[in-house]
GROMACS .gro file of C-alpha atoms in nm:
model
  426
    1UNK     CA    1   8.127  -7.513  -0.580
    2UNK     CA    2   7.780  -7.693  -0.633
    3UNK     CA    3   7.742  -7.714  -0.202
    4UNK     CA    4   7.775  -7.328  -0.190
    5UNK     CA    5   7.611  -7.217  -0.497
    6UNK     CA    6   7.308  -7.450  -0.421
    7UNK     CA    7   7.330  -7.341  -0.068
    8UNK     CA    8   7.322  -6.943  -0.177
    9UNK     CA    9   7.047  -6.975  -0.446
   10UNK     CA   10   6.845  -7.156  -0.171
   11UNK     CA   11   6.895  -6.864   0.071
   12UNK     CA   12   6.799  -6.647  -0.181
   13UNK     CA   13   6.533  -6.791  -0.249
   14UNK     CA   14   6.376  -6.889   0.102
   15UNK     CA   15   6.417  -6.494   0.178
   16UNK     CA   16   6.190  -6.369  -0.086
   17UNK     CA   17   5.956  -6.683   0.002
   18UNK     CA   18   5.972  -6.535   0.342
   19UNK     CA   19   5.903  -6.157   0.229
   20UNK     CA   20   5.601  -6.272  -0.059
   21UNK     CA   21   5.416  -6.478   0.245
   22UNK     CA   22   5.404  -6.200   0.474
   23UNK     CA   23   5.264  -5.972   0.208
   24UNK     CA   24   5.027  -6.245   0.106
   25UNK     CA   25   4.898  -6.307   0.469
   26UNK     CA   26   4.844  -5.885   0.499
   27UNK     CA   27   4.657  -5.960   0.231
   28UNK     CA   28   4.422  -6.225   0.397
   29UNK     CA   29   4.418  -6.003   0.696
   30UNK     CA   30   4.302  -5.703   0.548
   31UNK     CA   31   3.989  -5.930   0.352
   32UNK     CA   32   3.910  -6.085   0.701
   33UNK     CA   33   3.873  -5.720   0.852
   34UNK     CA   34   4.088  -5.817   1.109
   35UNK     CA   35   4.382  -5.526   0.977
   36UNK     CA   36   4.276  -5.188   0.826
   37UNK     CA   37   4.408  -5.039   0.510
   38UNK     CA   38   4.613  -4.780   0.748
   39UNK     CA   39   4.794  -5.063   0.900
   40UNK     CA   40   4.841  -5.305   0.616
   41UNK     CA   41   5.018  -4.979   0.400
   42UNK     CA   42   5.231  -4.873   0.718
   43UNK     CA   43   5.375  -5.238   0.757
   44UNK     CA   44   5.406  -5.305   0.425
   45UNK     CA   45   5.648  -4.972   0.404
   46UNK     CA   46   5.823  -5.083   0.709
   47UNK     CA   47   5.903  -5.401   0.567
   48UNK     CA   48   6.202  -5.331   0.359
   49UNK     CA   49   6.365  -5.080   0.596
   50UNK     CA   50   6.339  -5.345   0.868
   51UNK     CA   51   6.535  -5.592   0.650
   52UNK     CA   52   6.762  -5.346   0.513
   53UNK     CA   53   6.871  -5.175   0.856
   54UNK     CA   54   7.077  -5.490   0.984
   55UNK     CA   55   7.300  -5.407   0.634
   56UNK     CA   56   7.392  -5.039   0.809
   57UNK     CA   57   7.451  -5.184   1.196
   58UNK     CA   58   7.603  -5.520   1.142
   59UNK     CA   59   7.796  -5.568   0.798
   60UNK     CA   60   8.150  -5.424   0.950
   61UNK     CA   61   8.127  -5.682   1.238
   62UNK     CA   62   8.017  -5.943   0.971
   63UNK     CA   63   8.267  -5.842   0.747
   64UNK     CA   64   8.563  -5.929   1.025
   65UNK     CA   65   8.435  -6.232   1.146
   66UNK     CA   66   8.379  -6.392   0.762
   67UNK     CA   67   8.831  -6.257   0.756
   68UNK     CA   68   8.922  -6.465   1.099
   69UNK     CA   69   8.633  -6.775   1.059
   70UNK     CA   70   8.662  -7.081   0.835
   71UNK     CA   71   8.438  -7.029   0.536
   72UNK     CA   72   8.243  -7.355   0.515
   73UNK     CA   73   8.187  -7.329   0.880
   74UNK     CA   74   8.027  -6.960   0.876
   75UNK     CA   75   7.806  -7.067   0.630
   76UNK     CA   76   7.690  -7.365   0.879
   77UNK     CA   77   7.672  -7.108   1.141
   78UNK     CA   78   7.444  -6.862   0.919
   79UNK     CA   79   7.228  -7.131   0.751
   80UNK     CA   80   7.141  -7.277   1.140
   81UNK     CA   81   7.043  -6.942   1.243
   82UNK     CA   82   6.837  -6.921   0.952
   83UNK     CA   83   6.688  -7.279   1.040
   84UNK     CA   84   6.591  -7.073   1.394
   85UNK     CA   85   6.471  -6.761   1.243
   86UNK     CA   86   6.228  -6.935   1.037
   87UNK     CA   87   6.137  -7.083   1.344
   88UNK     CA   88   6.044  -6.773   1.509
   89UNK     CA   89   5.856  -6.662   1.184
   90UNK     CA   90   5.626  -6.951   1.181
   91UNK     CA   91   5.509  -6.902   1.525
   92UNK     CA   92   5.413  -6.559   1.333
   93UNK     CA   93   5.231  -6.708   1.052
   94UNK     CA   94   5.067  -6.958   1.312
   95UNK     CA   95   4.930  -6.668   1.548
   96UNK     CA   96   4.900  -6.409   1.209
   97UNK     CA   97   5.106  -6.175   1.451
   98UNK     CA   98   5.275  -5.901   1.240
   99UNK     CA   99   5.498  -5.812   1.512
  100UNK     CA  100   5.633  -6.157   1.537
  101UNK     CA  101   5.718  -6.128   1.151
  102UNK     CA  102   5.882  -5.835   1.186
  103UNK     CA  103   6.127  -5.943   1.399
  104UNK     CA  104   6.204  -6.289   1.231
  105UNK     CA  105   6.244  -6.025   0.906
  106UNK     CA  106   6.486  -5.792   1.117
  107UNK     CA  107   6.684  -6.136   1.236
  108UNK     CA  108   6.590  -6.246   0.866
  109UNK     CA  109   6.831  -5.938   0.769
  110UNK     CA  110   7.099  -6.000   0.988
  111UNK     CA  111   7.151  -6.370   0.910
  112UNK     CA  112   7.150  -6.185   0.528
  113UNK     CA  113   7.445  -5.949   0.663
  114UNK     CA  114   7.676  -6.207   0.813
  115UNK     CA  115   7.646  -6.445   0.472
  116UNK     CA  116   7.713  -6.125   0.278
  117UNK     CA  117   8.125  -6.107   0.319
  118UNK     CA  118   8.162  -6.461   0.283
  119UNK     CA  119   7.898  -6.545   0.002
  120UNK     CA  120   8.150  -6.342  -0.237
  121UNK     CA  121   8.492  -6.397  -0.057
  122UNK     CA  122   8.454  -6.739  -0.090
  123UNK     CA  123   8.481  -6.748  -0.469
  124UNK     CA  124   8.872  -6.657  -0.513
  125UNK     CA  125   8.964  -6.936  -0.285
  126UNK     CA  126   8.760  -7.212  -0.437
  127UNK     CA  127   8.811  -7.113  -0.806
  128UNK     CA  128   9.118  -7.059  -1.051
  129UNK     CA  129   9.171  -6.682  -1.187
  130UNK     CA  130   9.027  -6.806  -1.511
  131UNK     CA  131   8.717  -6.955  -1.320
  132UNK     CA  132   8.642  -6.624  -1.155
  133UNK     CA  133   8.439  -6.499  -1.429
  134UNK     CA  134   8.246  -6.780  -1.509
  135UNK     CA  135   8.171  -6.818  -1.117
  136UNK     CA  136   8.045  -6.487  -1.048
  137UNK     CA  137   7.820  -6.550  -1.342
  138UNK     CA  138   7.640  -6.810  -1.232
  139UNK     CA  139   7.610  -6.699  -0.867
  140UNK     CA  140   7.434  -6.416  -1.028
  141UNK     CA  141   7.222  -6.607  -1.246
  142UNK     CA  142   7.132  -6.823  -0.967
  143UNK     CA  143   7.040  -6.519  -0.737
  144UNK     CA  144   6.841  -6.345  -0.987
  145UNK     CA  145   6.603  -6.668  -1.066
  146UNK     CA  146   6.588  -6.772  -0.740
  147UNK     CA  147   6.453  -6.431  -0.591
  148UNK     CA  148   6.215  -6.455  -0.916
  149UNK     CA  149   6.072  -6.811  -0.818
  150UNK     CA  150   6.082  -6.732  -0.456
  151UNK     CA  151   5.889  -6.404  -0.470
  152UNK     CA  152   5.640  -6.629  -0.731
  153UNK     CA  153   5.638  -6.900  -0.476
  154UNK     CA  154   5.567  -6.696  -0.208
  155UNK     CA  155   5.336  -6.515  -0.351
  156UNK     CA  156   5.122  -6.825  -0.422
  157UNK     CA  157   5.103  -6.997  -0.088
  158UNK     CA  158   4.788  -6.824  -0.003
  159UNK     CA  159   4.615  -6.869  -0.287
  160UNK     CA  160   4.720  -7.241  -0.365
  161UNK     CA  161   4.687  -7.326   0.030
  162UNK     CA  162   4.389  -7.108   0.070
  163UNK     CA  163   4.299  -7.094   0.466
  164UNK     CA  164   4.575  -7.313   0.551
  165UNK     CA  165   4.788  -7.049   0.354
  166UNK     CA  166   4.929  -7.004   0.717
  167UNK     CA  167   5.038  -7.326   0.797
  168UNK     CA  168   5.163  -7.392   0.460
  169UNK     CA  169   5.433  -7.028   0.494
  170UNK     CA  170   5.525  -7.188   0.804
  171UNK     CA  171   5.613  -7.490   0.691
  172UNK     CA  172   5.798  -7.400   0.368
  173UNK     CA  173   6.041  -7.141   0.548
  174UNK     CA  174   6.135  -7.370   0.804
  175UNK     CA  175   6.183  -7.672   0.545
  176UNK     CA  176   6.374  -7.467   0.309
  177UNK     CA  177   6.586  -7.365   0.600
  178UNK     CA  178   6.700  -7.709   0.669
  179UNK     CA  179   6.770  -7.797   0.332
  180UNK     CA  180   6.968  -7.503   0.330
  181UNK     CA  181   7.198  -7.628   0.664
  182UNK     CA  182   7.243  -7.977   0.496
  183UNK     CA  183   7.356  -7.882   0.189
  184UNK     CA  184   7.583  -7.641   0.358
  185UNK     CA  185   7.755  -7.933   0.531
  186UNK     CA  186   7.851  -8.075   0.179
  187UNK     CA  187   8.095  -7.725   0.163
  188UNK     CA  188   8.465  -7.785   0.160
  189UNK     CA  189   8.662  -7.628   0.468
  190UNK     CA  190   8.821  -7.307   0.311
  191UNK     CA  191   9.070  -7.196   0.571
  192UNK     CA  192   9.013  -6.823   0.730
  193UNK     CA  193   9.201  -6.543   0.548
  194UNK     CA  194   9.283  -6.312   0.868
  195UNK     CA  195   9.273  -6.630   1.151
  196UNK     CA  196   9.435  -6.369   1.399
  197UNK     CA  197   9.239  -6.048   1.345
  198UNK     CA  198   9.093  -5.895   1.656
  199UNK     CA  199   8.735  -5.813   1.608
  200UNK     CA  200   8.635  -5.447   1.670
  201UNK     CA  201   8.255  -5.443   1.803
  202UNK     CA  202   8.177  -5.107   1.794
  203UNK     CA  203   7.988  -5.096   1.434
  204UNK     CA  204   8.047  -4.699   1.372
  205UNK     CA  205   8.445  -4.643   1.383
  206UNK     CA  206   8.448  -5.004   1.200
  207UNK     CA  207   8.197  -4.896   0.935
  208UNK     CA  208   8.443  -4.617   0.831
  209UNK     CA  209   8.753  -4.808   0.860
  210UNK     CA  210   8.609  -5.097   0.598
  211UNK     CA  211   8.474  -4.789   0.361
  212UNK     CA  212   8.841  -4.629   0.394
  213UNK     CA  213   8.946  -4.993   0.372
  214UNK     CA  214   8.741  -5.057   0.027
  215UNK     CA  215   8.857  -4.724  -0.104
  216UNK     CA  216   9.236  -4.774  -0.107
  217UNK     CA  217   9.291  -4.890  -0.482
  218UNK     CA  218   9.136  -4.683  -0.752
  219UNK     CA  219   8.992  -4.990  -0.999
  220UNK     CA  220   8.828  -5.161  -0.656
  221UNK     CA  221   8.656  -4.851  -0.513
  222UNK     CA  222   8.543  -4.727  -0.829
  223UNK     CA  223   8.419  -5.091  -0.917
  224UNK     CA  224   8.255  -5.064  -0.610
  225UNK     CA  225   8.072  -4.768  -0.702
  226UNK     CA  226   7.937  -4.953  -0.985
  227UNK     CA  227   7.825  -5.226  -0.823
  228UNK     CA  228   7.600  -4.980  -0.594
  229UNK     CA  229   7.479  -4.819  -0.898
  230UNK     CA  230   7.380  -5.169  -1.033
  231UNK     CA  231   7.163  -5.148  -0.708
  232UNK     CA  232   7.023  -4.815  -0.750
  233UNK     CA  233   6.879  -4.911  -1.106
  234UNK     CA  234   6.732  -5.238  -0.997
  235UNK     CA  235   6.588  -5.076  -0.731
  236UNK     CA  236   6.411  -4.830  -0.929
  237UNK     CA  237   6.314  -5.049  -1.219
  238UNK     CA  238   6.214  -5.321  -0.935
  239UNK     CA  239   5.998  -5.084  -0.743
  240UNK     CA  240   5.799  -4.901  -1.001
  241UNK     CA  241   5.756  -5.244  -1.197
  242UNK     CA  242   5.418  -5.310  -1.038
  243UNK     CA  243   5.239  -4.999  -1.084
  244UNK     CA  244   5.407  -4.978  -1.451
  245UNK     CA  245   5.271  -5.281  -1.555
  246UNK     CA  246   4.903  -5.174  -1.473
  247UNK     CA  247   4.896  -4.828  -1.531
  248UNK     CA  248   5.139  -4.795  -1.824
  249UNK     CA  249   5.151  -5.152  -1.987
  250UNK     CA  250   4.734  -5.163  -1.877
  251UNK     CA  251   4.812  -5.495  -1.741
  252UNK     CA  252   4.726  -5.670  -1.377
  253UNK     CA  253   4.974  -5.842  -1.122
  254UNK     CA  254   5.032  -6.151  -1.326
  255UNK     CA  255   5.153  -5.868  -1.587
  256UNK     CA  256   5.406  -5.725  -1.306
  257UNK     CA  257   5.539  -6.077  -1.262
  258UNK     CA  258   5.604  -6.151  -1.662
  259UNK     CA  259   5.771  -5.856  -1.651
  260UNK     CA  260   6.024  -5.908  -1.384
  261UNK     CA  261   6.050  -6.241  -1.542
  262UNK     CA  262   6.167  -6.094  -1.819
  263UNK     CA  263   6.446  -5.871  -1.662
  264UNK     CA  264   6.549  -6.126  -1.394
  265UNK     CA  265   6.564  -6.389  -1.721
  266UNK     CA  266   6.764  -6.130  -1.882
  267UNK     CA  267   7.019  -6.091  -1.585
  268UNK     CA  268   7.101  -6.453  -1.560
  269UNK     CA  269   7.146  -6.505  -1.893
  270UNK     CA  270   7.390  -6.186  -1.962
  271UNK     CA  271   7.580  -6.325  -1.611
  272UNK     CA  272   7.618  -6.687  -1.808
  273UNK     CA  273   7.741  -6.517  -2.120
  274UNK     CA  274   7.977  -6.346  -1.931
  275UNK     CA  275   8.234  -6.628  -1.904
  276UNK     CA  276   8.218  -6.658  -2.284
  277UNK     CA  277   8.246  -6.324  -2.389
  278UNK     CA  278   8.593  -6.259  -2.156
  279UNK     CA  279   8.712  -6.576  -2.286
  280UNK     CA  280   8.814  -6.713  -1.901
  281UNK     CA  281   8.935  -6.428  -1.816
  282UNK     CA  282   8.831  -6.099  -1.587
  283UNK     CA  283   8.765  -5.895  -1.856
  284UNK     CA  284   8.661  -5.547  -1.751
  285UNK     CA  285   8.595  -5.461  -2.132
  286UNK     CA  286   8.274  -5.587  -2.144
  287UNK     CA  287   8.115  -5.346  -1.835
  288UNK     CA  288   8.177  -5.040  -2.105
  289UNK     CA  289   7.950  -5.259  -2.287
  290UNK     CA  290   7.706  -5.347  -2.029
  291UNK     CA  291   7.653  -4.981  -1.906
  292UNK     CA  292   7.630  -4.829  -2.240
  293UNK     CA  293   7.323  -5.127  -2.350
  294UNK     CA  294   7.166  -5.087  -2.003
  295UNK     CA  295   7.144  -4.726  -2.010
  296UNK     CA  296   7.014  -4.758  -2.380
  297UNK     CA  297   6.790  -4.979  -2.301
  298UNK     CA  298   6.648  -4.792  -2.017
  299UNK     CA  299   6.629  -4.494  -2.216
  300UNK     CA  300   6.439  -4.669  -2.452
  301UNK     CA  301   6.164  -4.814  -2.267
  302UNK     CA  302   6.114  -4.454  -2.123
  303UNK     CA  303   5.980  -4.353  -2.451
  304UNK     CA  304   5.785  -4.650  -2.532
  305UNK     CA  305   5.382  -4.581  -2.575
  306UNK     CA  306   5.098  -4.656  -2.338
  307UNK     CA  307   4.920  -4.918  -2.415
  308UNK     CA  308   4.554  -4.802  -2.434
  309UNK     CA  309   4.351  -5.092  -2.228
  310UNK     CA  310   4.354  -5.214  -1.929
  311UNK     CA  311   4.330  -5.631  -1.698
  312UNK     CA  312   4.507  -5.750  -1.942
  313UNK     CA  313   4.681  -6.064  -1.906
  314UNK     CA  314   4.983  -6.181  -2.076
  315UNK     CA  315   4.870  -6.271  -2.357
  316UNK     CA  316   4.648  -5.973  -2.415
  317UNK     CA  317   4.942  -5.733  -2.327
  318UNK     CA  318   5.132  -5.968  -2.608
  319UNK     CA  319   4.908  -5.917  -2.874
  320UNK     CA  320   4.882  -5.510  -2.815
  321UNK     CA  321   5.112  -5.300  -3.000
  322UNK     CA  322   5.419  -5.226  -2.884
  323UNK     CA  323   5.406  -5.451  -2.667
  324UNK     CA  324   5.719  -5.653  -2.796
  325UNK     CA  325   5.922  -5.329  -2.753
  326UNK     CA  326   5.850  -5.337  -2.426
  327UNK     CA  327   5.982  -5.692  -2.358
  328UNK     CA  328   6.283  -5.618  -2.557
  329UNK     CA  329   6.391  -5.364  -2.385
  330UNK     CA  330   6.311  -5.530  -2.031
  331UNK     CA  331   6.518  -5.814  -2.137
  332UNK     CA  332   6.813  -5.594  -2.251
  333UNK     CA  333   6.835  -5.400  -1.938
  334UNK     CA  334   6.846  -5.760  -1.735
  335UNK     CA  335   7.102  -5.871  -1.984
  336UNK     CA  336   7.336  -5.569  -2.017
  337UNK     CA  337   7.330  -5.532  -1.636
  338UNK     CA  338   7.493  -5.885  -1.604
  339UNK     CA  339   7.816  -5.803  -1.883
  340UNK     CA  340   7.770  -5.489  -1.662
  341UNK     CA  341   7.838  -5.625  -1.302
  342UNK     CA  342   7.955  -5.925  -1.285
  343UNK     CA  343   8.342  -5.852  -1.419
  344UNK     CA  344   8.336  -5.562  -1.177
  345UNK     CA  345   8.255  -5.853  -0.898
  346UNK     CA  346   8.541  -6.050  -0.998
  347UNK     CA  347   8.756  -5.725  -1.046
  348UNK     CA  348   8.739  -5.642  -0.671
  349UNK     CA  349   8.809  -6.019  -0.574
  350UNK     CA  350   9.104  -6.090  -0.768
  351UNK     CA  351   9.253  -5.710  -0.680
  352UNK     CA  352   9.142  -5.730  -0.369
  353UNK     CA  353   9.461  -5.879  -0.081
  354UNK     CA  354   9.300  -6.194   0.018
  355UNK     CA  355   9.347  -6.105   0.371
  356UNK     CA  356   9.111  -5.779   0.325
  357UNK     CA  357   8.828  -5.941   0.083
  358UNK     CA  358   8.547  -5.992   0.329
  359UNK     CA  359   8.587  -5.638   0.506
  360UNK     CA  360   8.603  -5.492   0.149
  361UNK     CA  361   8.255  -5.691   0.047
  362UNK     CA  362   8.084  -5.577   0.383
  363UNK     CA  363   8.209  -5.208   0.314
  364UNK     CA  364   8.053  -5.248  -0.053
  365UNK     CA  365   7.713  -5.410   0.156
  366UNK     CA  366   7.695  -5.070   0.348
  367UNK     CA  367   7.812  -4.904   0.069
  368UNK     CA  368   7.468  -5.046  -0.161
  369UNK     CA  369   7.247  -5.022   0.123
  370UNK     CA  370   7.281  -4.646   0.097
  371UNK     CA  371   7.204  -4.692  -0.230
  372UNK     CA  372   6.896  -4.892  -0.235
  373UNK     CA  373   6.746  -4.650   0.041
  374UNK     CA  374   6.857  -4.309  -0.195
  375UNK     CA  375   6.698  -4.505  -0.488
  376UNK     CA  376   6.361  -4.551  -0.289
  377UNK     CA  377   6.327  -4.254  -0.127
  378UNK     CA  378   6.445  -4.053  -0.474
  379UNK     CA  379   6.180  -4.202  -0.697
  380UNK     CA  380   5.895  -4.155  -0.418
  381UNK     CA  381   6.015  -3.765  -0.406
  382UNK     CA  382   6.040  -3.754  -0.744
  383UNK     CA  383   5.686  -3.863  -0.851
  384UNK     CA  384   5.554  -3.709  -0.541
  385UNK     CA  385   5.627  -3.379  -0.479
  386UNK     CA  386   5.750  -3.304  -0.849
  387UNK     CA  387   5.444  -3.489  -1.039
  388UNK     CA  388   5.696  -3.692  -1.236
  389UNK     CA  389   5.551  -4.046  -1.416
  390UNK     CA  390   5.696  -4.384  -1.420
  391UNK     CA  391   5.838  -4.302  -1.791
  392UNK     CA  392   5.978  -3.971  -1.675
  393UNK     CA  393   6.158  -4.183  -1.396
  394UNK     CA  394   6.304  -4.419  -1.633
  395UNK     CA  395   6.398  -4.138  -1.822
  396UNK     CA  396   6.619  -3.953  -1.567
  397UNK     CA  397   6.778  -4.299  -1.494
  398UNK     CA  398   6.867  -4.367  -1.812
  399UNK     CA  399   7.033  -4.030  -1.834
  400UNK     CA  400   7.183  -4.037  -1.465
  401UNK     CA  401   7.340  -4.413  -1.595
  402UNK     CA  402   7.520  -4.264  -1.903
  403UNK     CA  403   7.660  -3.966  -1.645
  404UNK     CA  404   7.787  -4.195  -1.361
  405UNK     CA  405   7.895  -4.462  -1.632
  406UNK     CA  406   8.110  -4.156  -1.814
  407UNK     CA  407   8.236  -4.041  -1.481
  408UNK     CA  408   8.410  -4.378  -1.382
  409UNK     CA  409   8.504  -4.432  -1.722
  410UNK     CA  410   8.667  -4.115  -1.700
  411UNK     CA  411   8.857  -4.162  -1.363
  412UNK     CA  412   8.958  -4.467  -1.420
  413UNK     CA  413   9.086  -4.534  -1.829
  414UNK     CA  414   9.143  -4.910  -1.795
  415UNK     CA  415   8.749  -4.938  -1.810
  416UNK     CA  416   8.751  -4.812  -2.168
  417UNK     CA  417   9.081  -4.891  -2.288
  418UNK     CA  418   9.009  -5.300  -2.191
  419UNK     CA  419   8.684  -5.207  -2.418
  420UNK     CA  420   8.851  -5.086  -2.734
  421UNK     CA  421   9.095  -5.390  -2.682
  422UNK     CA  422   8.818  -5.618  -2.621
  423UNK     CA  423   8.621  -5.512  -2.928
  424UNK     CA  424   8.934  -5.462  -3.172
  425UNK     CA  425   9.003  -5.845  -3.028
  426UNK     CA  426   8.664  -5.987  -3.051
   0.00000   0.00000   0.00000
């Protein structure tokens, strides 16, 4: 388990290194007068869509070959091509070509979508049902912190490297990469689930067949749906953070980063306690739990004051009032959200046939993509053509949270009943 989880916190990690640098370096562009404003805000929008399309084209034909290929060796495969890919984007960072880094961050996203299937249908065959839990846990802890201290890292290699900020990208992505691909080779073989299955290339008939596919049991495709709505919120609360922190919390960038500290903290330690609050078991009682505090929590901080100045720093936003609030409630949305997602990831894998698992996961990568695009383009419409504010945003989250939580809670009784028994237990 240590090979894989090491080698998926690294990947995690070297992506948002990846993403932070190229932001950085339109930064260093844009001071040298060698990119316009214009430019710099049209690629830094196309960013994320170009990492995020592979996800729609790709994850069905990831999805089969992570059912017919042997685990440990897929994630050899994926890890070399990231090894490659890095390659390609430090020949970007050398020449400060944008269109270079575009495509390394398009081939960036599709070495993302073929580790998808596998980086969560690995987990049932490597751990016992009572480790499931536990596992998920701290594959979630170790994915939130790691995109954390990669986007930190990343964002720091042009200011700590300064004009060799360039050089210094290009050598940490590829480096990174190869650390990746030789911890990789310390992964047990974990034989292929569907060795025989013929793999259908053409992604649109396939896309439907792995949704249809992810939708047959009740508990899994509702799960599913939670899992996306997990996305939806972070989304939000991730993309809003920055211009929150200054115009709301009147602090600067170094505010933004305390607080997605805070919730990305918050996640990994609610994924850890996971394990100890289901006692070793997949206990779906505790996502009742986790939706209710998250949405609570998000409600909350919607209605917490302004603070009236503005730079501050950490410590200056610390010593405002209300500030505290603030944290608290950060903190409790990243910790509720882990009670909140992480049984529902070892629901679908231990309900899940094992010969179906990885074309179930890629259908629920599709499935979230959608989501994380709705959840962009939603809050931009929202605060732009209706005039609504950050808080208002949170707000209507908050709400929408308690109205999708009630609606699967609804459909599907187990949710609550597992929550009365795990509360009348506990």
């Amino acid at each position: 388990f240590l090979p894989y989880f090491s080698v998926q916190a690294l990947g995690a990690f070297n992506d948002n290194v990846f993403r932070q640098a190229i932001i950085g370096l339109l930064g260093v562009m844009a001071a040298a007068g060698t990119l316009d404003a214009s430019t710099r805000g049209t690629y830094t929008q196309l960013a994320p869509a170009v990492f995020i399309l592979p996800y729609f084209l790709f994850s069905s034909i990831a999805g089969q070959f992570a059912e017919r290929t042997e685990k440990s060796r897929l994630i050899r495969i994926t890890t070399a091509m990231e090894i490659a890919i890095m390659s390609l984007a430090a020949v970007g960072f050398l020449l400060q070509d944008m269109r270079v880094l575009l495509v390394a961050l398009f081939a960036t996203g599709v070495q993302s979508t073929l580790f998808g299937p596998v980086k969560y249908s690995i987990l049932p065959s490597v751990l016992k049902p009572e480790e499931l839990t536990g596992g998920n846990g701290l594959v979630e802890m170790g994915t939130s912190l790691a995109v954390l201290l990669g986007m930190l890292f990343g964002g720091l290699i042009f200011t700590v490297a300064g004009e060799h900020g360039a050089q210094a990208a290009a050598v940490a992505v590829i480096a990174l990469a190869i650390l990746g691909n030789v911890l990789s080779r310390a992964i047990p073989a974990v034989p292929a689930a569907a060795p025989d299955l013929k793999i259908q290339w053409n992604p649109i008939p396939e896309s439907i067949a792995i949704l249809k596919l992810a939708r047959k049991q009740v508990a899994v495709r509702n799960s599913i749906l939670g899992v996306s709505w997990f996305w939806f919120v972070g989304t939000v609360l991730t993309g809003n953070l920055p211009v929150y922190a200054e115009t709301h919390l009147g602090g600067t960038q170094t505010l933004y980063v305390f607080a997605l500290a805070v919730f990305s903290i918050g996640v990994g330690v609610g994924s850890l306690l996971c394990e100890k609050l289901s006692a070793r078991t997949v206990e779906i009682g505790l996502v009742p739990l986790g939706a209710i505090g998250m949405s609570a929590c998000i409600v909350h901080l919607a209605f917490a004051p302004a603070i009236a100045a503005q730079g501050l720093d950490v410590a200056g936003f610390m010593a405002q009032p209300g500030a505290w609030r603030v944290v608290l409630d950060l903190a409790g949305i990243g910790l509720f959200s882990g009670f909140y997602v992480v049984p529902l990831f070892a629901l679908i894998q231990s309900r899940t046939p094992r010969a179906e698992l990885s074309r179930v996961i890629a259908g629920m990568n599709i499935q979230n993509a959608v989501f994380i695009v709705l959840a962009a383009l939603g809050g931009v419409a929202l605060q732009q053509a209706l005039g609504w504010s950050i808080p208002q945003l949170f707000l209507a989250l908050g709400i929408a949270s308690i109205v999708v939580a009630a609606w699967i809670f609804s459909i599907v009784p187990e949710f609550l009943m597992r929550f009365l028994s795990w509360l009348l237990v506990r």
